[in-house]
Tab-separated table of C-alpha atoms in Angstrom:
chain	number	residue	atom	x	y	z
L	1	MET	CA	56.906	-38.899	17.083
L	2	THR	CA	53.017	-37.783	16.487
L	3	SER	CA	51.672	-34.740	19.063
L	4	PRO	CA	49.760	-35.866	21.645
L	5	ILE	CA	45.373	-34.895	20.396
L	6	THR	CA	43.515	-33.066	22.840
L	7	ILE	CA	39.327	-33.836	22.764
L	8	GLN	CA	36.870	-30.881	24.229
L	9	PHE	CA	32.345	-30.700	23.913
L	10	ASN	CA	31.578	-27.487	23.954
L	11	ASP	CA	28.012	-26.829	25.165
L	12	ALA	CA	27.468	-23.954	22.660
L	13	LEU	CA	29.034	-22.752	19.025
L	14	SER	CA	29.962	-19.829	20.596
L	15	LYS	CA	32.687	-21.037	22.039
L	16	ILE	CA	34.196	-22.255	18.594
L	17	ASN	CA	36.292	-19.746	17.930
L	18	VAL	CA	34.429	-18.706	14.044
L	19	GLN	CA	37.881	-18.416	12.238
L	20	ASP	CA	39.102	-21.645	13.048
L	21	TRP	CA	35.964	-23.300	11.444
L	22	ARG	CA	36.369	-21.558	8.338
L	23	HIS	CA	39.525	-22.852	7.965
L	24	LEU	CA	38.252	-26.611	8.267
L	25	ASN	CA	35.735	-26.261	6.284
L	26	SER	CA	36.517	-27.001	3.049
L	27	SER	CA	33.201	-28.279	1.571
L	28	ASN	CA	31.490	-25.525	-0.149
L	29	ASN	CA	27.540	-27.338	1.380
L	30	PRO	CA	25.668	-24.368	2.866
L	31	PHE	CA	24.478	-26.725	5.756
L	32	ALA	CA	28.969	-26.692	6.128
L	33	GLU	CA	28.663	-23.211	6.669
L	34	TYR	CA	28.948	-21.433	10.286
L	35	HIS	CA	26.044	-19.320	9.743
L	36	PHE	CA	24.133	-21.971	9.291
L	37	PHE	CA	24.578	-23.667	13.296
L	38	ASN	CA	24.786	-20.400	14.336
L	39	ALA	CA	20.948	-19.273	12.913
L	40	LEU	CA	20.110	-22.710	14.676
L	41	GLU	CA	21.610	-21.998	18.369
L	42	THR	CA	21.135	-18.825	17.980
L	43	SER	CA	17.239	-19.002	16.985
L	44	GLN	CA	16.341	-21.175	19.283
L	45	SER	CA	15.349	-23.084	17.486
L	46	VAL	CA	17.819	-26.414	18.160
L	47	SER	CA	17.974	-25.125	21.994
L	48	ILE	CA	18.829	-27.705	25.724
L	49	ASN	CA	14.610	-26.662	26.012
L	50	LYS	CA	14.264	-28.529	22.499
L	51	GLY	CA	15.732	-31.091	23.198
L	52	TRP	CA	18.801	-30.597	21.336
L	53	GLN	CA	21.740	-29.812	23.649
L	54	ALA	CA	24.689	-28.700	21.867
L	55	HIS	CA	28.009	-30.792	22.437
L	56	HIS	CA	29.907	-30.292	20.131
L	57	LEU	CA	33.668	-31.653	19.383
L	58	VAL	CA	37.187	-30.064	19.207
L	59	ALA	CA	39.601	-32.030	18.316
L	60	ARG	CA	43.827	-30.209	19.270
L	61	SER	CA	46.867	-30.214	18.529
L	62	GLN	CA	49.508	-28.622	19.669
L	63	ALA	CA	46.968	-25.599	20.868
L	64	GLN	CA	45.759	-25.898	17.084
L	65	CYS	CA	42.229	-27.158	15.981
L	66	ILE	CA	42.559	-30.047	13.985
L	67	ALA	CA	39.031	-31.075	13.725
L	68	ILE	CA	35.732	-29.980	14.592
L	69	MET	CA	32.246	-32.165	14.131
L	70	PRO	CA	29.056	-30.772	15.320
L	71	MET	CA	27.229	-32.498	17.639
L	72	TYR	CA	24.828	-32.606	20.252
L	73	LEU	CA	22.664	-34.362	22.923
L	74	LYS	CA	19.897	-35.825	22.939
L	75	ASN	CA	16.899	-36.795	24.889
L	76	HIS	CA	14.180	-37.542	21.932
L	77	SER	CA	14.661	-38.732	17.673
L	78	TRP	CA	12.938	-35.997	16.610
L	79	GLY	CA	14.210	-34.247	13.463
L	80	GLU	CA	16.525	-36.862	12.389
L	81	TYR	CA	14.863	-38.295	9.901
L	82	VAL	CA	16.940	-41.462	10.923
L	83	PHE	CA	14.544	-43.466	12.431
L	84	ASP	CA	15.810	-45.219	16.505
L	85	TRP	CA	11.883	-45.184	17.649
L	86	ASP	CA	11.316	-49.189	17.909
L	87	TRP	CA	14.969	-48.869	19.505
L	88	ALA	CA	14.058	-46.373	21.436
L	89	ASP	CA	11.109	-48.495	22.666
L	90	ALA	CA	12.728	-51.814	22.911
L	91	PHE	CA	15.006	-50.013	26.109
L	92	GLU	CA	11.975	-48.647	27.205
L	93	ARG	CA	9.923	-52.148	27.511
L	94	TYR	CA	12.554	-53.527	29.447
L	95	ASN	CA	13.290	-50.763	31.657
L	96	LEU	CA	15.976	-49.597	30.606
L	97	ASN	CA	17.216	-45.865	29.049
L	98	TYR	CA	17.396	-44.983	25.822
L	99	TYR	CA	18.304	-41.136	26.217
L	100	PRO	CA	20.461	-39.674	26.188
L	101	LYS	CA	22.230	-40.128	23.446
L	102	LEU	CA	24.345	-38.216	21.220
L	103	VAL	CA	24.274	-37.424	17.930
L	104	ALA	CA	26.305	-35.898	14.738
L	105	ALA	CA	23.812	-34.278	13.035
L	106	ILE	CA	22.718	-31.328	11.051
L	107	PRO	CA	19.664	-30.351	13.606
L	108	PHE	CA	16.590	-31.224	10.176
L	109	THR	CA	18.218	-31.724	7.263
L	110	PRO	CA	19.007	-35.105	6.068
L	111	VAL	CA	21.758	-34.336	3.522
L	112	GLU	CA	24.363	-36.394	3.664
L	113	SER	CA	28.073	-34.589	3.797
L	114	ASN	CA	31.052	-35.399	5.791
L	115	LYS	CA	30.426	-34.554	9.887
L	116	ILE	CA	34.020	-33.824	10.582
L	117	LEU	CA	35.684	-30.350	9.150
L	118	SER	CA	39.235	-31.309	9.051
L	119	SER	CA	41.474	-31.613	7.052
L	120	SER	CA	44.574	-34.143	9.268
L	121	LEU	CA	41.406	-36.207	10.738
L	122	GLN	CA	38.592	-39.194	9.096
L	123	VAL	CA	35.070	-39.531	11.606
L	124	SER	CA	36.446	-43.223	11.956
L	125	ASP	CA	38.901	-41.582	13.652
L	126	LEU	CA	37.182	-40.511	16.177
L	127	PHE	CA	34.730	-43.783	17.019
L	128	SER	CA	36.920	-44.748	20.069
L	129	THR	CA	37.155	-41.721	21.195
L	130	LEU	CA	33.501	-41.384	20.950
L	131	ILE	CA	32.684	-44.822	22.670
L	132	GLU	CA	34.877	-43.921	25.741
L	133	HIS	CA	32.907	-40.147	25.719
L	134	CYS	CA	29.874	-41.558	26.066
L	135	GLU	CA	30.935	-44.532	28.743
L	136	GLN	CA	32.636	-42.163	31.016
L	137	HIS	CA	29.447	-40.100	30.686
L	138	ASN	CA	26.660	-42.197	30.884
L	139	ILE	CA	25.455	-41.020	27.665
L	140	ASN	CA	24.004	-44.237	26.111
L	141	SER	CA	24.792	-44.222	22.160
L	142	TRP	CA	26.207	-42.414	19.353
L	143	HIS	CA	24.515	-41.996	16.431
L	144	ILE	CA	26.811	-39.595	13.233
L	145	LEU	CA	24.133	-39.319	10.225
L	146	PHE	CA	23.690	-38.704	6.359
L	147	ASN	CA	27.890	-38.987	7.106
L	148	GLU	CA	29.368	-39.590	3.134
L	149	GLN	CA	30.134	-43.451	3.353
L	150	ILE	CA	32.620	-44.815	5.753
L	151	GLN	CA	35.466	-47.291	2.784
L	152	THR	CA	37.048	-48.080	5.337
L	153	SER	CA	36.003	-51.466	7.825
L	154	LEU	CA	33.238	-50.853	10.818
L	155	PRO	CA	34.526	-51.606	14.224
L	156	GLU	CA	32.389	-54.657	15.811
L	157	ASP	CA	30.036	-52.315	17.271
L	158	VAL	CA	29.903	-49.567	15.057
L	159	TYR	CA	26.337	-50.310	12.839
L	160	GLN	CA	25.752	-48.975	9.213
L	161	ARG	CA	22.763	-47.978	8.452
L	162	ASN	CA	21.230	-47.135	4.950
L	163	THR	CA	17.983	-45.328	4.254
L	164	VAL	CA	16.947	-44.699	0.259
L	165	GLN	CA	15.749	-41.535	-0.467
L	166	PHE	CA	15.704	-39.743	-4.778
L	167	HIS	CA	17.892	-37.621	-6.093
L	168	TRP	CA	17.867	-36.007	-9.239
L	169	PHE	CA	21.572	-36.736	-11.666
L	170	ASN	CA	22.319	-33.062	-14.185
L	171	ARG	CA	23.555	-35.554	-17.289
L	172	ASP	CA	24.246	-32.037	-19.526
L	173	TYR	CA	20.728	-31.232	-20.637
L	174	ASN	CA	20.770	-27.880	-22.396
L	175	SER	CA	16.543	-27.670	-21.319
L	176	ILE	CA	13.988	-29.499	-19.346
L	177	ASP	CA	12.413	-30.587	-22.260
L	178	ASP	CA	15.661	-32.186	-23.525
L	179	PHE	CA	15.982	-34.334	-19.434
L	180	MET	CA	12.149	-35.174	-20.760
L	181	ASN	CA	13.188	-36.521	-23.796
L	182	THR	CA	14.830	-39.721	-21.967
L	183	PHE	CA	11.340	-40.223	-20.801
L	184	THR	CA	9.504	-42.953	-22.542
L	185	SER	CA	6.582	-41.557	-24.176
L	186	ARG	CA	3.777	-42.014	-22.107
L	187	LYS	CA	5.991	-40.759	-18.982
L	188	ARG	CA	7.306	-37.639	-20.779
L	189	ARG	CA	3.048	-36.980	-21.928
L	190	ALA	CA	2.143	-36.805	-18.238
L	191	THR	CA	5.032	-34.851	-17.349
L	192	ARG	CA	4.062	-32.292	-19.377
L	193	LYS	CA	0.441	-32.876	-19.204
L	194	GLU	CA	1.007	-31.881	-15.355
L	195	ARG	CA	3.476	-28.640	-15.917
L	196	LEU	CA	0.464	-27.264	-18.605
L	197	SER	CA	-1.513	-27.676	-15.841
L	198	ILE	CA	-0.018	-24.685	-13.295
L	199	ALA	CA	-1.069	-22.154	-16.656
L	200	LYS	CA	-4.084	-24.041	-17.313
L	201	GLN	CA	-4.796	-22.569	-13.267
L	202	GLY	CA	-4.468	-19.213	-14.472
L	203	LEU	CA	-1.425	-19.604	-12.314
L	204	SER	CA	2.666	-18.281	-12.064
L	205	VAL	CA	5.889	-18.835	-10.851
L	206	ARG	CA	9.053	-16.167	-9.953
L	207	ARG	CA	12.595	-17.278	-8.455
L	208	LEU	CA	14.171	-15.366	-6.247
L	209	ASN	CA	17.748	-15.437	-4.822
L	210	GLY	CA	18.109	-14.645	-1.378
L	211	HIS	CA	19.197	-10.821	-2.082
L	212	GLU	CA	16.350	-10.188	-3.535
L	213	ILE	CA	13.500	-11.463	-1.193
L	214	THR	CA	11.585	-9.205	1.148
L	215	GLU	CA	10.202	-8.959	4.773
L	216	GLN	CA	6.745	-9.325	3.486
L	217	GLU	CA	8.038	-12.875	1.251
L	218	ILE	CA	9.489	-14.013	4.040
L	219	GLU	CA	6.242	-14.134	6.147
L	220	PHE	CA	4.117	-15.455	3.244
L	221	PHE	CA	6.915	-17.923	3.302
L	222	TYR	CA	7.160	-18.892	6.974
L	223	LEU	CA	3.050	-18.878	7.339
L	224	THR	CA	3.178	-21.304	4.237
L	225	TYR	CA	6.339	-23.315	5.984
L	226	GLN	CA	3.754	-23.426	9.253
L	227	ILE	CA	0.728	-24.379	7.790
L	228	THR	CA	2.903	-28.038	6.420
L	229	TYR	CA	3.019	-28.964	10.222
L	230	LEU	CA	-0.068	-27.925	11.199
L	231	LYS	CA	-1.903	-29.506	9.150
L	232	ARG	CA	0.418	-33.040	9.847
L	233	GLY	CA	-0.879	-31.895	13.747
L	234	HIS	CA	2.731	-30.423	14.825
L	235	GLN	CA	4.503	-27.477	15.506
L	236	PRO	CA	7.579	-26.033	13.319
L	237	HIS	CA	11.077	-26.521	13.982
L	238	LEU	CA	12.307	-23.475	12.806
L	239	ASN	CA	11.094	-20.500	14.441
L	240	LYS	CA	10.847	-17.244	11.646
L	241	GLN	CA	14.113	-15.607	13.767
L	242	PHE	CA	15.923	-18.422	12.418
L	243	PHE	CA	14.727	-18.034	8.269
L	244	THR	CA	15.391	-13.996	8.061
L	245	GLN	CA	18.920	-14.867	10.140
L	246	ILE	CA	20.351	-17.641	7.273
L	247	ILE	CA	18.302	-15.163	4.613
L	248	SER	CA	20.019	-12.378	5.701
L	249	SER	CA	23.801	-14.102	6.649
L	250	MET	CA	23.684	-17.071	3.080
L	251	PRO	CA	22.126	-15.014	0.791
L	252	ASP	CA	23.903	-16.291	-1.970
L	253	ASN	CA	22.952	-19.787	-1.002
L	254	ILE	CA	19.399	-19.609	-0.995
L	255	LEU	CA	16.404	-19.720	-4.157
L	256	LEU	CA	13.132	-19.131	-2.982
L	257	ILE	CA	10.060	-19.387	-5.591
L	258	ILE	CA	7.166	-18.729	-5.262
L	259	ALA	CA	3.949	-19.178	-7.172
L	260	SER	CA	1.254	-16.220	-7.253
L	261	ASP	CA	-2.644	-16.785	-8.755
L	262	GLN	CA	-3.804	-13.145	-9.669
L	263	GLU	CA	-0.931	-11.716	-8.446
L	264	LYS	CA	-1.774	-13.209	-4.550
L	265	ASP	CA	0.739	-14.923	-3.978
L	266	VAL	CA	-1.027	-18.920	-2.196
L	267	ALA	CA	2.249	-21.073	-2.087
L	268	CYS	CA	6.155	-21.488	-2.070
L	269	ALA	CA	9.673	-23.430	-1.693
L	270	LEU	CA	12.450	-22.649	-0.549
L	271	PHE	CA	15.619	-24.414	-1.644
L	272	PHE	CA	19.377	-24.214	-0.894
L	273	HIS	CA	22.080	-24.649	-2.944
L	274	ASP	CA	26.431	-24.475	-3.663
L	275	ASP	CA	28.158	-24.621	-6.840
L	276	SER	CA	27.454	-27.925	-7.966
L	277	GLN	CA	23.946	-29.632	-6.260
L	278	LEU	CA	20.483	-28.053	-5.179
L	279	TYR	CA	18.282	-28.810	-1.554
L	280	GLY	CA	15.102	-28.727	-1.208
L	281	ARG	CA	13.823	-28.552	1.850
L	282	TYR	CA	10.457	-26.137	2.629
L	283	TRP	CA	7.334	-26.335	1.285
L	284	GLY	CA	3.776	-25.010	1.650
L	285	ALA	CA	0.753	-23.556	0.115
L	286	THR	CA	-2.255	-21.190	1.543
L	287	GLN	CA	-5.385	-23.392	-1.042
L	288	TYR	CA	-5.004	-26.588	-2.976
L	289	TYR	CA	-4.293	-26.672	-6.654
L	290	ASN	CA	-3.457	-29.467	-9.170
L	291	ASN	CA	0.319	-30.738	-9.713
L	292	LEU	CA	1.411	-27.187	-7.614
L	293	HIS	CA	2.940	-28.767	-5.265
L	294	PHE	CA	5.425	-30.811	-8.080
L	295	GLU	CA	5.784	-27.607	-10.222
L	296	LEU	CA	7.481	-26.130	-7.456
L	297	CYS	CA	9.191	-28.694	-5.575
L	298	TYR	CA	10.676	-30.547	-8.233
L	299	TYR	CA	10.356	-28.769	-11.965
L	300	GLN	CA	11.524	-25.050	-11.356
L	301	GLY	CA	14.992	-26.879	-9.132
L	302	ILE	CA	15.098	-29.189	-11.710
L	303	GLU	CA	15.356	-25.438	-14.713
L	304	PHE	CA	17.268	-23.842	-12.618
L	305	CYS	CA	19.499	-26.854	-12.205
L	306	ILE	CA	19.931	-27.026	-16.532
L	307	GLU	CA	20.796	-22.993	-16.124
L	308	HIS	CA	22.938	-23.048	-13.588
L	309	ASN	CA	24.771	-26.052	-15.256
L	310	LEU	CA	24.158	-27.828	-10.974
L	311	SER	CA	25.156	-31.586	-11.465
L	312	ARG	CA	23.000	-33.055	-8.867
L	313	PHE	CA	19.435	-32.071	-7.029
L	314	ASN	CA	18.493	-33.607	-3.577
L	315	PRO	CA	14.541	-32.612	-2.806
L	316	GLY	CA	14.689	-34.293	0.002
L	317	THR	CA	13.898	-37.570	1.906
L	318	GLN	CA	11.076	-39.735	1.118
L	319	GLY	CA	8.761	-39.830	-1.424
L	320	GLU	CA	7.984	-42.246	-3.890
L	321	HIS	CA	6.340	-40.447	-6.011
L	322	LYS	CA	9.946	-38.642	-7.469
L	323	ILE	CA	10.864	-41.747	-8.932
L	324	GLN	CA	7.966	-41.136	-11.997
L	325	ARG	CA	9.802	-37.370	-12.416
L	326	GLY	CA	13.105	-38.913	-13.116
L	327	PHE	CA	14.431	-39.041	-9.601
L	328	GLU	CA	16.788	-42.118	-9.184
L	329	PRO	CA	16.700	-44.368	-5.248
L	330	VAL	CA	20.483	-43.352	-4.346
L	331	LEU	CA	21.706	-45.124	-0.728
L	332	THR	CA	22.386	-42.442	2.413
L	333	TYR	CA	25.183	-44.174	5.163
L	334	SER	CA	24.758	-43.189	8.960
L	335	TYR	CA	26.926	-45.336	11.682
L	336	HIS	CA	26.069	-46.357	15.282
L	337	TRP	CA	27.197	-47.465	18.558
L	338	ILE	CA	25.284	-48.913	21.085
L	339	MET	CA	26.202	-49.137	24.209
L	340	HIS	CA	23.849	-51.532	26.394
L	341	PRO	CA	25.641	-54.996	25.936
L	342	SER	CA	22.420	-56.983	25.408
L	343	PHE	CA	21.518	-54.951	22.620
L	344	LYS	CA	24.101	-54.398	20.759
L	345	GLN	CA	23.847	-57.677	19.006
L	346	ALA	CA	19.862	-57.483	18.030
L	347	ILE	CA	20.690	-54.137	17.053
L	348	LYS	CA	23.279	-55.466	14.743
L	349	ASP	CA	21.084	-57.998	12.893
L	350	PHE	CA	18.827	-55.074	12.805
L	351	CYS	CA	20.795	-52.986	10.254
L	352	GLN	CA	22.465	-56.162	8.403
L	353	GLN	CA	19.063	-56.864	7.510
L	354	GLU	CA	18.015	-53.448	6.543
L	355	ARG	CA	20.333	-52.824	4.762
L	356	THR	CA	19.080	-55.963	2.985
L	357	HIS	CA	16.234	-54.153	2.150
L	358	MET	CA	17.187	-51.982	1.248
L	359	LEU	CA	19.318	-52.384	-1.427
L	360	THR	CA	16.387	-54.574	-2.710
L	361	TYR	CA	13.985	-51.750	-2.476
L	362	GLN	CA	16.526	-49.508	-4.164
L	363	ALA	CA	16.480	-52.098	-7.283
L	364	GLN	CA	13.153	-52.034	-8.097
L	365	CYS	CA	12.993	-48.301	-7.602
L	366	ARG	CA	14.919	-48.247	-10.281
L	367	GLU	CA	13.175	-50.238	-12.518
L	368	LEU	CA	10.231	-48.007	-11.979
L	369	LEU	CA	12.227	-44.916	-13.305
L	370	PRO	CA	10.559	-43.269	-16.489
L	371	PHE	CA	13.483	-43.047	-18.381
L	372	LYS	CA	13.657	-45.304	-21.934
L	373	GLN	CA	17.610	-45.803	-20.870
L	374	LEU	CA	19.113	-45.326	-17.692
L	375	ASP	CA	23.499	-44.689	-17.710
L	376	GLU	CA	24.406	-46.812	-15.856
């Protein structure tokens, strides 16, 4: 007879046993690390005051923890990258509440991963539990963002959404020149011209792993990080304490690339990595230099992947300019449930139409890749 499973929702990461988390986490993904979520909460970058109320799911069987899924109750849609503002606007037009909603996500981090830590349960095993919990507590929807694709059939009222990101794949390249030799001659010349322009502007570039990053370099990085957001009229999501904490607690997963002009630091890009992938996350500069963003955020990352035999480079969301630099369009997957019966069919139709559009868009993007011939 199968032992009953009990579900608990926790309003702070500190209420979850660290050893349970580490025992259940079989992923090498740095964003699944306890240290990452702990830095978000202890720095108050993620908190009820920021509209991210921790609501972490913990499943137990015979008092043993068998699953953890980091989740948040939210009253806005910032920092998610699977955009549902139109859904919220539609609810508002009918004087209905779209929020609060329950979100399983890595805050401010649109990286695909299995959002449940478990060896015995799958995300889909919790659909009915999440629906019941939302119905009992007047939570208007749940959303599982950037999850691995669920291969089994979905329930009638759970909808899949797709977005397109652009990733680089390492096909056993020996060098970045080896990679660029797969380009058409015109694209190859353009790419090499971009890279040569960095030296012609008198810029130098250095790479630092987490152990090598000094307090002064953290200060410079955070300055440029703030500038990037302020230029767009937004306040930064993450504070300096968060970055100081992850660089200290996760140094083996951190790469900082800094560009200097006459030995004065002028721009930088922060990456995470594990033993198979590189993840581009944050970029900023104190002044503009031609092509510097492409060098720090893309070409340096590609070189790092080749040198360290990493198989994939996820440079972040959006950006069709990545296509001509060899980043290939890939689908991401998210899953959604809406409580209000009048909106179920409309949102289901929207998700299906959006998927058709995304598949067409992905195919169109593939036609624009710079390769002479792309191995399927």
